[in-house]
PDB file of C-alpha atoms in Angstrom:
ATOM      1  CA  MET A   1      20.630  54.576 -17.679  1.00 92.00           C
ATOM      2  CA  ASP A   2      21.335  56.644 -20.795  1.00 95.00           C
ATOM      3  CA  ILE A   3      21.657  60.423 -20.732  1.00 97.00           C
ATOM      4  CA  ALA A   4      21.537  62.194 -24.083  1.00 96.00           C
ATOM      5  CA  ILE A   5      20.765  65.526 -25.703  1.00 97.00           C
ATOM      6  CA  ASP A   6      17.020  65.722 -26.227  1.00 96.00           C
ATOM      7  CA  ASN A   7      15.104  67.632 -28.896  1.00 95.00           C
ATOM      8  CA  LEU A   8      12.125  68.349 -26.598  1.00 95.00           C
ATOM      9  CA  GLU A   9       9.662  66.687 -28.958  1.00 94.00           C
ATOM     10  CA  SER A  10       8.688  63.580 -26.965  1.00 92.00           C
ATOM     11  CA  GLY A  11       5.322  63.628 -25.217  1.00 94.00           C
ATOM     12  CA  ASP A  12       6.744  62.254 -21.969  1.00 95.00           C
ATOM     13  CA  VAL A  13       9.408  64.977 -21.804  1.00 95.00           C
ATOM     14  CA  ILE A  14       6.847  67.696 -22.520  1.00 95.00           C
ATOM     15  CA  GLU A  15       4.571  66.223 -19.834  1.00 94.00           C
ATOM     16  CA  LEU A  16       7.420  66.179 -17.304  1.00 93.00           C
ATOM     17  CA  LEU A  17       8.245  69.829 -18.040  1.00 94.00           C
ATOM     18  CA  GLN A  18       4.565  70.813 -17.696  1.00 94.00           C
ATOM     19  CA  GLU A  19       4.431  68.998 -14.334  1.00 91.00           C
ATOM     20  CA  HIS A  20       7.594  70.867 -13.328  1.00 91.00           C
ATOM     21  CA  MET A  21       6.035  74.213 -14.266  1.00 90.00           C
ATOM     22  CA  GLN A  22       2.793  73.372 -12.428  1.00 90.00           C
ATOM     23  CA  ASP A  23       4.740  72.513  -9.260  1.00 87.00           C
ATOM     24  CA  MET A  24       6.748  75.746  -9.511  1.00 88.00           C
ATOM     25  CA  LEU A  25       3.557  77.815  -9.886  1.00 88.00           C
ATOM     26  CA  ALA A  26       1.873  75.960  -7.022  1.00 89.00           C
ATOM     27  CA  THR A  27       4.860  76.493  -4.737  1.00 90.00           C
ATOM     28  CA  SER A  28       6.146  79.966  -5.593  1.00 91.00           C
ATOM     29  CA  PRO A  29       4.528  83.295  -6.417  1.00 90.00           C
ATOM     30  CA  PRO A  30       4.373  83.762 -10.228  1.00 88.00           C
ATOM     31  CA  GLU A  31       6.964  86.549 -10.180  1.00 91.00           C
ATOM     32  CA  SER A  32       9.404  84.174  -8.468  1.00 91.00           C
ATOM     33  CA  VAL A  33       9.036  81.315 -10.941  1.00 92.00           C
ATOM     34  CA  HIS A  34      12.056  81.162 -13.248  1.00 92.00           C
ATOM     35  CA  ALA A  35      11.369  77.778 -14.842  1.00 90.00           C
ATOM     36  CA  LEU A  36      11.437  77.810 -18.636  1.00 91.00           C
ATOM     37  CA  ASN A  37       8.717  76.443 -20.883  1.00 91.00           C
ATOM     38  CA  VAL A  38       9.439  74.003 -23.715  1.00 94.00           C
ATOM     39  CA  GLU A  39       9.873  76.682 -26.377  1.00 94.00           C
ATOM     40  CA  ALA A  40      12.284  78.680 -24.207  1.00 95.00           C
ATOM     41  CA  LEU A  41      14.318  75.497 -23.557  1.00 96.00           C
ATOM     42  CA  LYS A  42      14.824  75.144 -27.356  1.00 96.00           C
ATOM     43  CA  ASN A  43      16.929  78.314 -27.491  1.00 96.00           C
ATOM     44  CA  PRO A  44      20.377  77.699 -28.998  1.00 96.00           C
ATOM     45  CA  GLU A  45      22.250  78.717 -25.804  1.00 96.00           C
ATOM     46  CA  ILE A  46      20.510  75.874 -23.944  1.00 98.00           C
ATOM     47  CA  THR A  47      21.411  72.190 -24.131  1.00 98.00           C
ATOM     48  CA  PHE A  48      18.650  69.957 -22.810  1.00 97.00           C
ATOM     49  CA  PHE A  49      19.333  66.397 -21.653  1.00 98.00           C
ATOM     50  CA  SER A  50      16.969  63.584 -20.814  1.00 97.00           C
ATOM     51  CA  SER A  51      17.665  60.348 -19.013  1.00 96.00           C
ATOM     52  CA  ARG A  52      16.072  57.064 -19.998  1.00 96.00           C
ATOM     53  CA  GLU A  53      16.240  53.425 -19.095  1.00 94.00           C
ATOM     54  CA  ASP A  54      14.489  50.817 -21.227  1.00 94.00           C
ATOM     55  CA  ASN A  55      12.909  53.705 -23.190  1.00 92.00           C
ATOM     56  CA  GLN A  56      11.294  55.030 -20.006  1.00 95.00           C
ATOM     57  CA  LEU A  57      11.932  58.670 -19.113  1.00 96.00           C
ATOM     58  CA  LEU A  58      13.662  59.077 -15.737  1.00 96.00           C
ATOM     59  CA  GLY A  59      14.476  62.805 -15.656  1.00 95.00           C
ATOM     60  CA  CYS A  60      15.905  65.833 -17.338  1.00 96.00           C
ATOM     61  CA  VAL A  61      18.315  68.701 -16.879  1.00 97.00           C
ATOM     62  CA  ALA A  62      19.446  71.641 -19.009  1.00 97.00           C
ATOM     63  CA  ILE A  63      22.492  73.854 -19.124  1.00 97.00           C
ATOM     64  CA  LYS A  64      22.302  77.422 -20.414  1.00 98.00           C
ATOM     65  CA  GLU A  65      25.450  79.153 -21.573  1.00 97.00           C
ATOM     66  CA  LEU A  66      25.692  82.629 -20.001  1.00 97.00           C
ATOM     67  CA  SER A  67      29.227  83.319 -21.263  1.00 97.00           C
ATOM     68  CA  ALA A  68      32.235  81.350 -22.482  1.00 96.00           C
ATOM     69  CA  ASN A  69      33.142  80.673 -18.802  1.00 97.00           C
ATOM     70  CA  HIS A  70      29.767  80.603 -17.049  1.00 98.00           C
ATOM     71  CA  ALA A  71      26.659  78.435 -17.388  1.00 98.00           C
ATOM     72  CA  GLU A  72      23.351  78.132 -15.571  1.00 98.00           C
ATOM     73  CA  LEU A  73      21.694  74.896 -14.508  1.00 98.00           C
ATOM     74  CA  LYS A  74      18.020  74.792 -15.581  1.00 97.00           C
ATOM     75  CA  SER A  75      15.019  72.423 -15.496  1.00 94.00           C
ATOM     76  CA  MET A  76      16.433  69.716 -13.210  1.00 94.00           C
ATOM     77  CA  ARG A  77      13.621  67.236 -12.671  1.00 93.00           C
ATOM     78  CA  THR A  78      13.062  63.528 -12.153  1.00 93.00           C
ATOM     79  CA  VAL A  79       9.832  61.645 -12.766  1.00 91.00           C
ATOM     80  CA  SER A  80       8.040  60.806  -9.528  1.00 82.00           C
ATOM     81  CA  ARG A  81       8.770  57.054  -9.708  1.00 84.00           C
ATOM     82  CA  SER A  82      12.505  57.825  -9.962  1.00 78.00           C
ATOM     83  CA  ARG A  83      12.846  60.165  -7.037  1.00 79.00           C
ATOM     84  CA  ASN A  84      15.375  59.163  -4.377  1.00 76.00           C
ATOM     85  CA  SER A  85      16.880  56.549  -6.710  1.00 84.00           C
ATOM     86  CA  GLY A  86      20.064  58.395  -7.725  1.00 90.00           C
ATOM     87  CA  VAL A  87      18.746  59.734 -11.058  1.00 94.00           C
ATOM     88  CA  GLY A  88      19.166  63.328  -9.967  1.00 94.00           C
ATOM     89  CA  SER A  89      22.748  62.684  -8.887  1.00 95.00           C
ATOM     90  CA  LYS A  90      23.575  61.052 -12.216  1.00 97.00           C
ATOM     91  CA  LEU A  91      21.999  63.899 -14.190  1.00 97.00           C
ATOM     92  CA  LEU A  92      23.901  66.483 -12.151  1.00 97.00           C
ATOM     93  CA  GLU A  93      27.142  64.554 -12.496  1.00 97.00           C
ATOM     94  CA  HIS A  94      26.607  64.360 -16.263  1.00 97.00           C
ATOM     95  CA  VAL A  95      25.947  68.064 -16.706  1.00 97.00           C
ATOM     96  CA  LEU A  96      28.979  68.973 -14.545  1.00 97.00           C
ATOM     97  CA  THR A  97      31.133  66.771 -16.777  1.00 97.00           C
ATOM     98  CA  VAL A  98      29.729  68.412 -19.917  1.00 97.00           C
ATOM     99  CA  ALA A  99      30.358  71.853 -18.395  1.00 97.00           C
ATOM    100  CA  LYS A 100      33.982  71.019 -17.638  1.00 97.00           C
ATOM    101  CA  HIS A 101      34.510  69.697 -21.192  1.00 97.00           C
ATOM    102  CA  ARG A 102      33.065  72.938 -22.546  1.00 97.00           C
ATOM    103  CA  GLY A 103      35.519  74.936 -20.469  1.00 97.00           C
ATOM    104  CA  TYR A 104      33.033  76.599 -18.123  1.00 98.00           C
ATOM    105  CA  LYS A 105      34.664  77.804 -14.941  1.00 98.00           C
ATOM    106  CA  LYS A 106      31.431  78.235 -12.997  1.00 98.00           C
ATOM    107  CA  ILE A 107      27.866  76.939 -12.969  1.00 98.00           C
ATOM    108  CA  SER A 108      25.171  78.885 -11.201  1.00 98.00           C
ATOM    109  CA  LEU A 109      21.541  78.080 -10.435  1.00 98.00           C
ATOM    110  CA  GLU A 110      18.404  79.535  -8.950  1.00 97.00           C
ATOM    111  CA  THR A 111      16.040  77.411  -6.890  1.00 96.00           C
ATOM    112  CA  GLY A 112      13.275  78.060  -4.440  1.00 95.00           C
ATOM    113  CA  SER A 113      13.750  78.937  -0.788  1.00 95.00           C
ATOM    114  CA  MET A 114      10.712  76.964   0.403  1.00 94.00           C
ATOM    115  CA  ASP A 115      10.785  73.522   2.066  1.00 94.00           C
ATOM    116  CA  PHE A 116       9.573  71.963  -1.201  1.00 92.00           C
ATOM    117  CA  PHE A 117      13.004  72.725  -2.684  1.00 94.00           C
ATOM    118  CA  ARG A 118      15.049  71.434   0.272  1.00 95.00           C
ATOM    119  CA  PRO A 119      15.878  68.073  -1.414  1.00 93.00           C
ATOM    120  CA  ALA A 120      17.192  69.900  -4.492  1.00 94.00           C
ATOM    121  CA  ARG A 121      19.298  72.265  -2.413  1.00 96.00           C
ATOM    122  CA  SER A 122      20.697  69.279  -0.469  1.00 96.00           C
ATOM    123  CA  LEU A 123      21.644  67.553  -3.721  1.00 96.00           C
ATOM    124  CA  TYR A 124      23.413  70.650  -5.003  1.00 97.00           C
ATOM    125  CA  LYS A 125      25.303  71.082  -1.733  1.00 98.00           C
ATOM    126  CA  LYS A 126      26.342  67.418  -1.861  1.00 97.00           C
ATOM    127  CA  PHE A 127      27.976  68.125  -5.222  1.00 97.00           C
ATOM    128  CA  GLY A 128      29.825  71.201  -3.948  1.00 97.00           C
ATOM    129  CA  PHE A 129      27.470  74.064  -4.774  1.00 98.00           C
ATOM    130  CA  SER A 130      27.404  76.892  -2.261  1.00 98.00           C
ATOM    131  CA  TYR A 131      25.076  79.823  -1.762  1.00 98.00           C
ATOM    132  CA  CYS A 132      25.858  83.036  -3.628  1.00 98.00           C
ATOM    133  CA  LYS A 133      24.403  86.368  -4.626  1.00 97.00           C
ATOM    134  CA  PRO A 134      21.974  86.651  -7.525  1.00 97.00           C
ATOM    135  CA  PHE A 135      23.732  86.332 -10.900  1.00 97.00           C
ATOM    136  CA  GLY A 136      22.932  87.362 -14.468  1.00 93.00           C
ATOM    137  CA  ASP A 137      19.581  89.115 -14.704  1.00 93.00           C
ATOM    138  CA  TYR A 138      18.327  87.791 -11.374  1.00 96.00           C
ATOM    139  CA  GLU A 139      17.612  90.150  -8.507  1.00 95.00           C
ATOM    140  CA  TYR A 140      17.311  89.452  -4.815  1.00 96.00           C
ATOM    141  CA  ASP A 141      14.063  87.594  -4.085  1.00 95.00           C
ATOM    142  CA  PRO A 142      13.182  86.081  -0.693  1.00 96.00           C
ATOM    143  CA  ASN A 143      11.577  83.160  -2.563  1.00 95.00           C
ATOM    144  CA  SER A 144      14.823  82.272  -4.318  1.00 96.00           C
ATOM    145  CA  LYS A 145      18.154  80.795  -3.337  1.00 97.00           C
ATOM    146  CA  PHE A 146      21.141  81.169  -5.618  1.00 98.00           C
ATOM    147  CA  MET A 147      23.960  78.661  -5.715  1.00 98.00           C
ATOM    148  CA  GLU A 148      27.188  78.208  -7.665  1.00 98.00           C
ATOM    149  CA  ILE A 149      30.060  75.829  -8.104  1.00 98.00           C
ATOM    150  CA  ASN A 150      33.528  76.699  -9.352  1.00 97.00           C
ATOM    151  CA  LEU A 151      34.827  74.117 -11.780  1.00 96.00           C
ATOM    152  CA  SER A 152      38.412  75.330 -12.169  1.00 84.00           C
TER     153      SER A 152
END
C-alpha cells in the first residue's frame, strides 16, 4: 500500500469525497456537517493524502495546519471494499508521523456523535485520541464529538 500527497484531480478520489459528503449529509443535520468539498481541500494549509494499491484507491486523509504547533485531521475515509482491512489505521499512522515530522504538538478532529461514526471514534481512541472541548472555530454541537492527541 502506497500513501502519497494527492492533487485531488483523480476521478476516483473526487468520487470518494463526494460519497463522504453524501454520507455526512445523510447522517447529520446540514449545520453540523464540517466535511470539506474538493475545492476547500485544495487550500494551501491542507495536505491531502490518498492510499493506493495496484493503482486502486483504498482511502484518503487530510491534515490542516491550524498553527505551527496544532493541526486538524480532515476527510478520513476508506473505500467500502477496504473497510475493516487496516487501511484506516495505516492512513492515521501515516498522518501522525507526518505531523510529528512537521513539529505539531497536537492534532485535533471533529467527528459525529451518532452511531454511524462509532467505528471512526474507536479507531481514534485506539491511536490515543481522547475527547476534548471544541477547538478553533468550532462551537459546542450535540451532533459533534471533538478529540485530540498530544504528540509531544
